[in-house]
CSV table of C-alpha atoms in Angstrom, one decimal:
chain,number,residue,atom,x,y,z
A,1,UNK,CA,-8.5,11.4,32.0
A,2,UNK,CA,-4.8,11.5,32.9
A,3,UNK,CA,-4.8,7.7,33.5
A,4,UNK,CA,-6.5,7.2,30.2
A,5,UNK,CA,-3.8,9.1,28.3
A,6,UNK,CA,-1.2,7.1,30.2
A,7,UNK,CA,-2.9,3.9,29.0
A,8,UNK,CA,-3.0,5.1,25.4
A,9,UNK,CA,0.7,6.0,25.4
A,10,UNK,CA,1.5,2.6,26.8
A,11,UNK,CA,-0.2,1.1,23.8
A,12,UNK,CA,1.7,3.3,21.4
A,13,UNK,CA,5.2,3.4,22.8
A,14,UNK,CA,6.1,-0.2,22.0
A,15,UNK,CA,6.3,0.9,18.3
A,16,UNK,CA,9.4,2.9,19.2
A,17,UNK,CA,11.3,0.1,20.9
A,18,UNK,CA,12.8,-1.4,17.7
A,19,UNK,CA,14.4,2.0,17.0
A,20,UNK,CA,15.9,2.3,20.4
A,21,UNK,CA,17.2,-1.3,20.3
A,22,UNK,CA,18.8,-0.6,17.0
A,23,UNK,CA,20.6,2.5,18.3
A,24,UNK,CA,22.0,0.6,21.3
A,25,UNK,CA,23.2,-2.4,19.2
A,26,UNK,CA,24.5,-0.2,16.4
A,27,UNK,CA,26.8,1.6,18.8
A,28,UNK,CA,28.5,-1.7,19.8
A,29,UNK,CA,28.3,-4.1,16.8
A,30,UNK,CA,27.3,-2.0,13.8
A,31,UNK,CA,24.3,-1.3,11.6
A,32,UNK,CA,23.7,-4.8,10.3
A,33,UNK,CA,23.6,-6.3,13.8
A,34,UNK,CA,21.3,-3.4,14.8
A,35,UNK,CA,18.9,-4.1,12.0
A,36,UNK,CA,18.8,-7.8,12.9
A,37,UNK,CA,18.2,-7.0,16.6
A,38,UNK,CA,15.4,-4.5,15.6
A,39,UNK,CA,13.7,-7.0,13.4
A,40,UNK,CA,13.9,-9.7,16.2
A,41,UNK,CA,12.5,-7.3,18.8
A,42,UNK,CA,9.7,-6.1,16.4
A,43,UNK,CA,8.7,-9.7,15.6
A,44,UNK,CA,8.6,-10.6,19.3
A,45,UNK,CA,6.5,-7.5,20.1
A,46,UNK,CA,4.0,-8.4,17.4
A,47,UNK,CA,3.7,-12.0,18.6
A,48,UNK,CA,3.4,-10.9,22.3
A,49,UNK,CA,0.7,-8.3,21.7
A,50,UNK,CA,-1.2,-10.7,19.4
A,51,UNK,CA,-1.2,-13.5,22.0
A,52,UNK,CA,-1.7,-11.3,25.1
A,53,UNK,CA,-4.1,-8.7,23.8
A,54,UNK,CA,-5.6,-10.5,20.8
A,55,UNK,CA,-4.9,-7.7,18.4
A,56,UNK,CA,-2.4,-6.9,15.6
A,57,UNK,CA,-0.4,-3.8,16.3
A,58,UNK,CA,0.1,-2.0,13.0
A,59,UNK,CA,2.2,0.8,14.6
A,60,UNK,CA,4.9,-1.7,15.7
A,61,UNK,CA,4.9,-3.3,12.2
A,62,UNK,CA,5.1,0.1,10.5
A,63,UNK,CA,8.0,1.3,12.7
A,64,UNK,CA,9.9,-2.0,12.2
A,65,UNK,CA,9.5,-2.1,8.4
A,66,UNK,CA,10.4,1.6,8.1
A,67,UNK,CA,13.5,1.0,10.2
A,68,UNK,CA,14.5,-2.0,7.9
A,69,UNK,CA,13.8,-0.1,4.7
A,70,UNK,CA,15.8,3.0,5.6
A,71,UNK,CA,18.5,0.9,7.2
A,72,UNK,CA,18.7,-1.3,4.1
A,73,UNK,CA,19.1,1.8,1.8
A,74,UNK,CA,21.8,3.1,4.1
A,75,UNK,CA,23.8,-0.2,3.7
A,76,UNK,CA,23.3,-0.5,-0.1
A,77,UNK,CA,24.4,3.2,-0.7
A,78,UNK,CA,27.0,3.1,2.1
A,79,UNK,CA,25.5,6.3,3.5
A,80,UNK,CA,23.9,6.2,7.0
A,81,UNK,CA,22.0,9.5,6.4
A,82,UNK,CA,19.0,7.6,5.2
A,83,UNK,CA,18.8,5.6,8.4
A,84,UNK,CA,19.4,8.7,10.5
A,85,UNK,CA,16.4,10.3,9.0
A,86,UNK,CA,14.1,7.4,10.0
A,87,UNK,CA,13.2,8.6,13.6
A,88,UNK,CA,12.6,12.1,12.2
A,89,UNK,CA,10.2,10.7,9.5
A,90,UNK,CA,8.4,8.6,12.1
A,91,UNK,CA,8.0,11.5,14.4
A,92,UNK,CA,6.9,13.7,11.6
A,93,UNK,CA,4.0,11.3,11.1
A,94,UNK,CA,3.3,11.5,14.8
A,95,UNK,CA,3.3,15.3,14.6
A,96,UNK,CA,0.8,15.2,11.7
A,97,UNK,CA,-1.5,13.0,13.8
A,98,UNK,CA,-1.2,15.4,16.7
A,99,UNK,CA,-1.8,18.5,14.5
A,100,UNK,CA,-4.9,16.9,12.9
A,101,UNK,CA,-6.3,15.9,16.3
A,102,UNK,CA,-5.6,19.2,18.0
A,103,UNK,CA,-6.6,21.7,15.3
A,104,UNK,CA,-9.3,20.0,13.3
A,105,UNK,CA,-12.8,18.6,14.1
A,106,UNK,CA,-11.6,15.0,13.7
A,107,UNK,CA,-9.6,13.9,16.8
A,108,UNK,CA,-7.6,10.9,15.5
A,109,UNK,CA,-6.1,10.4,19.0
A,110,UNK,CA,-9.5,10.2,20.6
A,111,UNK,CA,-10.6,7.7,18.0
A,112,UNK,CA,-7.5,5.6,18.6
A,113,UNK,CA,-8.2,5.9,22.4
A,114,UNK,CA,-11.7,4.5,21.9
A,115,UNK,CA,-10.3,1.7,19.8
A,116,UNK,CA,-7.6,0.6,22.2
A,117,UNK,CA,-9.6,1.4,25.4
A,118,UNK,CA,-13.0,0.0,24.6
A,119,UNK,CA,-14.6,1.2,27.9
A,120,UNK,CA,-13.5,4.8,27.4
A,121,UNK,CA,-16.2,7.4,27.1
A,122,UNK,CA,-14.9,10.9,26.6
A,123,UNK,CA,-17.1,13.8,27.7
A,124,UNK,CA,-17.1,17.2,25.9
A,125,UNK,CA,-15.2,18.9,28.8
A,126,UNK,CA,-12.6,16.1,28.7
A,127,UNK,CA,-12.3,16.3,24.9
A,128,UNK,CA,-11.4,20.0,25.3
A,129,UNK,CA,-8.7,19.2,27.8
A,130,UNK,CA,-7.4,16.5,25.6
A,131,UNK,CA,-7.1,18.9,22.7
A,132,UNK,CA,-5.1,21.3,24.9
A,133,UNK,CA,-2.7,18.5,25.8
A,134,UNK,CA,-2.4,17.5,22.1
A,135,UNK,CA,-1.5,21.1,21.1
A,136,UNK,CA,1.3,21.1,23.7
A,137,UNK,CA,2.6,17.7,22.5
A,138,UNK,CA,2.5,18.9,18.9
A,139,UNK,CA,4.7,22.0,19.5
A,140,UNK,CA,7.2,20.0,21.7
A,141,UNK,CA,7.6,17.1,19.3
A,142,UNK,CA,7.6,19.4,16.2
A,143,UNK,CA,10.6,21.1,17.7
A,144,UNK,CA,12.2,17.7,18.5
A,145,UNK,CA,11.6,16.5,14.9
A,146,UNK,CA,13.4,19.5,13.5
A,147,UNK,CA,16.3,18.9,15.9
A,148,UNK,CA,16.6,15.3,14.8
A,149,UNK,CA,16.7,16.4,11.1
A,150,UNK,CA,19.5,18.9,12.1
A,151,UNK,CA,21.4,16.2,14.0
A,152,UNK,CA,21.2,13.7,11.2
A,153,UNK,CA,23.0,16.1,8.8
A,154,UNK,CA,25.3,18.2,11.0
A,155,UNK,CA,26.0,16.4,14.3
A,156,UNK,CA,28.0,13.3,15.3
A,157,UNK,CA,26.6,9.9,15.5
A,158,UNK,CA,26.7,10.0,19.3
A,159,UNK,CA,24.8,13.3,19.4
A,160,UNK,CA,22.2,12.1,16.9
A,161,UNK,CA,21.7,8.9,18.9
A,162,UNK,CA,21.2,11.0,22.1
A,163,UNK,CA,18.8,13.4,20.5
A,164,UNK,CA,16.7,10.9,18.6
A,165,UNK,CA,16.6,8.3,21.4
A,166,UNK,CA,17.1,9.5,25.0
A,167,UNK,CA,15.8,13.0,24.4
A,168,UNK,CA,12.6,11.6,23.0
A,169,UNK,CA,11.9,9.9,26.4
A,170,UNK,CA,12.9,13.0,28.2
A,171,UNK,CA,10.3,15.0,26.3
A,172,UNK,CA,7.7,12.4,27.0
A,173,UNK,CA,8.5,12.8,30.7
A,174,UNK,CA,8.3,16.6,30.3
A,175,UNK,CA,4.9,16.3,28.8
A,176,UNK,CA,3.6,14.1,31.5
A,177,UNK,CA,5.1,16.3,34.2
A,178,UNK,CA,3.3,19.3,32.8
A,179,UNK,CA,0.1,17.3,32.5
A,180,UNK,CA,0.5,16.1,36.1
A,181,UNK,CA,0.8,19.7,37.4
A,182,UNK,CA,-2.2,20.8,35.3
A,183,UNK,CA,-4.3,18.0,36.7
A,184,UNK,CA,-3.2,18.7,40.2
A,185,UNK,CA,-4.0,22.4,39.8
A,186,UNK,CA,-7.4,21.7,38.2
A,187,UNK,CA,-8.2,19.3,41.0
A,188,UNK,CA,-7.2,21.9,43.6
A,189,UNK,CA,-9.4,24.5,42.0
A,190,UNK,CA,-12.3,22.1,41.8
A,191,UNK,CA,-11.9,21.1,45.4
A,192,UNK,CA,-12.0,24.8,46.5
A,193,UNK,CA,-15.1,25.4,44.4
A,194,UNK,CA,-16.9,22.4,46.0
A,195,UNK,CA,-15.8,23.0,49.6
A,196,UNK,CA,-19.2,24.3,50.6
A,197,UNK,CA,-21.2,22.0,48.4
A,198,UNK,CA,-23.3,19.0,49.5
A,199,UNK,CA,-21.5,15.7,49.3
A,200,UNK,CA,-23.3,12.6,47.9
A,201,UNK,CA,-22.1,9.0,48.4
A,202,UNK,CA,-20.9,7.1,45.4
A,203,UNK,CA,-22.0,3.5,45.4
A,204,UNK,CA,-21.7,0.2,43.5
A,205,UNK,CA,-24.8,-1.4,42.0
A,206,UNK,CA,-25.4,-3.3,45.3
A,207,UNK,CA,-25.5,0.0,47.2
A,208,UNK,CA,-22.2,-0.3,49.0
A,209,UNK,CA,-20.6,3.1,49.5
A,210,UNK,CA,-17.3,3.3,47.6
A,211,UNK,CA,-16.6,7.1,47.7
A,212,UNK,CA,-18.1,10.5,47.7
A,213,UNK,CA,-18.4,13.5,45.4
A,214,UNK,CA,-20.1,17.0,45.3
A,215,UNK,CA,-23.6,17.1,44.0
A,216,UNK,CA,-22.7,19.1,40.9
A,217,UNK,CA,-20.0,16.5,39.9
A,218,UNK,CA,-22.7,13.7,40.1
A,219,UNK,CA,-24.8,15.7,37.7
A,220,UNK,CA,-22.3,16.9,35.2
A,221,UNK,CA,-22.4,14.0,32.8
A,222,UNK,CA,-19.6,11.8,34.4
A,223,UNK,CA,-22.4,9.5,35.5
A,224,UNK,CA,-21.0,8.6,38.9
A,225,UNK,CA,-23.5,6.2,40.4
A,226,UNK,CA,-25.1,7.7,43.5
A,227,UNK,CA,-28.2,6.6,45.5
A,228,UNK,CA,-31.7,8.2,45.7
A,229,UNK,CA,-35.0,7.4,47.3
A,230,UNK,CA,-38.4,7.4,45.6
A,231,UNK,CA,-41.7,7.1,47.5
A,232,UNK,CA,-45.0,6.2,45.8
A,233,UNK,CA,-48.0,7.2,47.9
A,234,UNK,CA,-51.3,5.3,47.3
A,235,UNK,CA,-54.8,5.8,48.7
A,236,UNK,CA,-57.3,3.1,49.6
A,237,UNK,CA,-58.7,3.1,46.0
A,238,UNK,CA,-55.2,2.5,44.6
A,239,UNK,CA,-54.8,6.1,43.1
A,240,UNK,CA,-51.3,7.4,43.1
A,241,UNK,CA,-50.2,10.8,44.5
A,242,UNK,CA,-48.0,12.8,42.2
A,243,UNK,CA,-46.2,16.1,42.7
A,244,UNK,CA,-45.8,18.7,39.9
A,245,UNK,CA,-42.3,20.1,39.4
A,246,UNK,CA,-42.0,23.9,39.3
A,247,UNK,CA,-41.5,25.6,35.9
A,248,UNK,CA,-38.1,27.0,37.0
A,249,UNK,CA,-36.6,23.5,37.5
A,250,UNK,CA,-33.6,22.8,35.3
A,251,UNK,CA,-34.6,19.1,34.9
A,252,UNK,CA,-38.0,18.2,33.6
A,253,UNK,CA,-39.8,21.5,34.5
A,254,UNK,CA,-43.5,21.5,34.9
A,255,UNK,CA,-44.0,17.8,34.7
A,256,UNK,CA,-45.7,15.4,37.1
A,257,UNK,CA,-43.4,13.2,39.1
A,258,UNK,CA,-43.2,10.6,41.9
A,259,UNK,CA,-44.6,11.9,45.2
A,260,UNK,CA,-41.2,11.9,46.8
A,261,UNK,CA,-37.8,11.7,45.3
A,262,UNK,CA,-34.4,12.9,46.6
A,263,UNK,CA,-30.8,12.2,47.1
A,264,UNK,CA,-29.3,10.2,50.0
A,265,UNK,CA,-26.8,12.4,51.6
A,266,UNK,CA,-23.2,11.2,52.5
A,267,UNK,CA,-23.3,9.5,55.8
A,268,UNK,CA,-27.1,9.1,55.8
A,269,UNK,CA,-28.9,5.7,55.6
A,270,UNK,CA,-31.8,4.9,53.3
A,271,UNK,CA,-34.5,5.0,55.9
A,272,UNK,CA,-33.4,8.3,57.3
A,273,UNK,CA,-33.2,9.8,53.9
A,274,UNK,CA,-36.7,8.6,53.0
A,275,UNK,CA,-38.2,10.2,56.1
A,276,UNK,CA,-36.3,13.5,55.5
A,277,UNK,CA,-37.3,13.7,51.9
A,278,UNK,CA,-41.0,12.8,52.6
A,279,UNK,CA,-41.2,15.7,55.1
A,280,UNK,CA,-39.3,18.2,53.0
A,281,UNK,CA,-41.3,17.6,49.8
A,282,UNK,CA,-44.9,16.7,50.8
A,283,UNK,CA,-44.9,17.3,54.6
A,284,UNK,CA,-45.5,13.6,55.4
A,285,UNK,CA,-44.6,12.2,58.8
A,286,UNK,CA,-45.3,9.0,60.8
A,287,UNK,CA,-45.7,6.7,57.8
A,288,UNK,CA,-44.6,3.2,57.1
A,289,UNK,CA,-43.2,2.2,53.7
A,290,UNK,CA,-42.1,-1.0,52.0
A,291,UNK,CA,-39.0,-1.3,49.8
A,292,UNK,CA,-40.3,-2.8,46.6
A,293,UNK,CA,-37.6,-2.3,44.0
A,294,UNK,CA,-33.9,-1.3,43.6
A,295,UNK,CA,-32.6,-0.4,40.1
A,296,UNK,CA,-30.1,1.7,38.2
A,297,UNK,CA,-31.5,4.7,36.3
A,298,UNK,CA,-29.4,6.5,33.7
A,299,UNK,CA,-30.1,9.8,31.9
A,300,UNK,CA,-27.9,12.1,29.8
A,301,UNK,CA,-26.6,13.9,32.9
A,302,UNK,CA,-26.4,11.3,35.7
A,303,UNK,CA,-26.7,7.7,36.9
A,304,UNK,CA,-28.6,6.8,40.0
A,305,UNK,CA,-29.2,3.8,42.2
A,306,UNK,CA,-32.9,4.1,43.0
A,307,UNK,CA,-34.5,2.7,46.1
A,308,UNK,CA,-38.3,2.5,45.4
A,309,UNK,CA,-40.7,2.5,48.3
A,310,UNK,CA,-44.5,2.4,48.5
A,311,UNK,CA,-46.8,3.6,51.3
A,312,UNK,CA,-50.5,3.8,51.8
A,313,UNK,CA,-50.2,6.4,54.7
A,314,UNK,CA,-51.3,9.5,52.9
A,315,UNK,CA,-53.4,11.3,55.5
A,316,UNK,CA,-50.6,13.6,56.7
A,317,UNK,CA,-49.7,15.1,53.3
A,318,UNK,CA,-49.3,18.9,53.5
A,319,UNK,CA,-47.4,20.8,50.8
A,320,UNK,CA,-45.1,23.4,52.3
A,321,UNK,CA,-42.1,23.4,50.0
A,322,UNK,CA,-41.3,25.7,47.0
A,323,UNK,CA,-39.8,22.6,45.4
A,324,UNK,CA,-43.3,21.3,44.7
A,325,UNK,CA,-45.8,23.4,42.7
A,326,UNK,CA,-48.9,21.2,43.5
A,327,UNK,CA,-49.9,17.7,44.2
A,328,UNK,CA,-52.9,15.4,43.7
A,329,UNK,CA,-54.0,11.8,43.3
A,330,UNK,CA,-54.2,10.3,39.8
A,331,UNK,CA,-56.0,7.1,39.0
A,332,UNK,CA,-54.1,4.5,37.1
A,333,UNK,CA,-56.4,4.9,34.2
A,334,UNK,CA,-55.8,8.7,34.1
A,335,UNK,CA,-52.0,8.1,34.1
A,336,UNK,CA,-52.2,5.4,31.4
A,337,UNK,CA,-54.0,7.8,29.0
A,338,UNK,CA,-51.3,10.4,29.3
A,339,UNK,CA,-48.2,8.3,29.1
A,340,UNK,CA,-45.8,9.4,26.4
A,341,UNK,CA,-47.5,12.8,26.0
A,342,UNK,CA,-44.9,14.8,28.0
A,343,UNK,CA,-47.1,15.1,31.1
A,344,UNK,CA,-44.9,12.9,33.4
A,345,UNK,CA,-41.2,12.7,33.9
A,346,UNK,CA,-39.5,9.8,32.0
A,347,UNK,CA,-38.4,8.3,35.4
A,348,UNK,CA,-41.9,8.2,36.7
A,349,UNK,CA,-43.2,6.6,33.5
A,350,UNK,CA,-40.5,4.0,33.8
A,351,UNK,CA,-41.5,3.2,37.4
A,352,UNK,CA,-45.2,3.2,36.7
A,353,UNK,CA,-44.7,0.6,33.9
A,354,UNK,CA,-42.4,-1.4,36.2
A,355,UNK,CA,-44.6,-1.3,39.4
A,356,UNK,CA,-48.2,-0.5,38.7
A,357,UNK,CA,-49.4,-1.7,35.3
């Protein structure tokens, strides 16, 4: 989430560059030269963003035109107060956006994030953290806006330039510093909470391990891809053995499911995980199984890379786990008649349609 905020600000900050160019040039060559330089920089930015990112940046255009309008009024009336108010007016708009996003139901910043960062998906927990950050930014930049207004009327040109320009970047640095410390503290608390929790491997869609995470993190809606094994057990007549999930299960309670299904632990290979889960769930040992499918399954809470196995070695089944309420063989006809009726888990129905119909 922190990196996503950094990316969003990188998209927005170019809009302030014409102002800072004007301030620098105005100090040396005067207001007219500053306006020409700001117009040139704003035009180059618009062209560069259009060519490189294939989009039209309205924020850069707005900032440049506002700069030219107020600068032009300052020249015509021979009074630079109109121009000095420009950064305060622009920042006032920023504060309004921050206030609306932080204190109302419509988060404009989040909507802008999704527009600029197409791949961004913000979870509810992340949205709450974002609102907290926006409240902090609102109070800091509101104070800065009032200071710019004061400097425009009562302080020297040098003091105004420092407050409206350099101090703005200092405040951005302050905000990011606070956010960095917050993220670090939250990460430390999360790590402490997960110290004794089972670790699951994180994988790409080919099954290559690319990291690890606690089980709860894999199931909290972040949809970190992690591997699982499923084993379908068939008898000689082609009937399929299913297990019934206990009623106290948080996910799909009381429904019939694949005979064996479980997570691959970090550092464990697929075959070892398959044998362990088969013993733990249905007491099955000394069986041979064939890998028949590998696919990605996504639900509201998680995203799994599923390794699907089939075996016909069913004689050793003996239920001995509280994780399984009961188990029995179902014919394909019996299963077909109950599909879509809430009898089976969605995952099993998907695999039945994929493998057995």
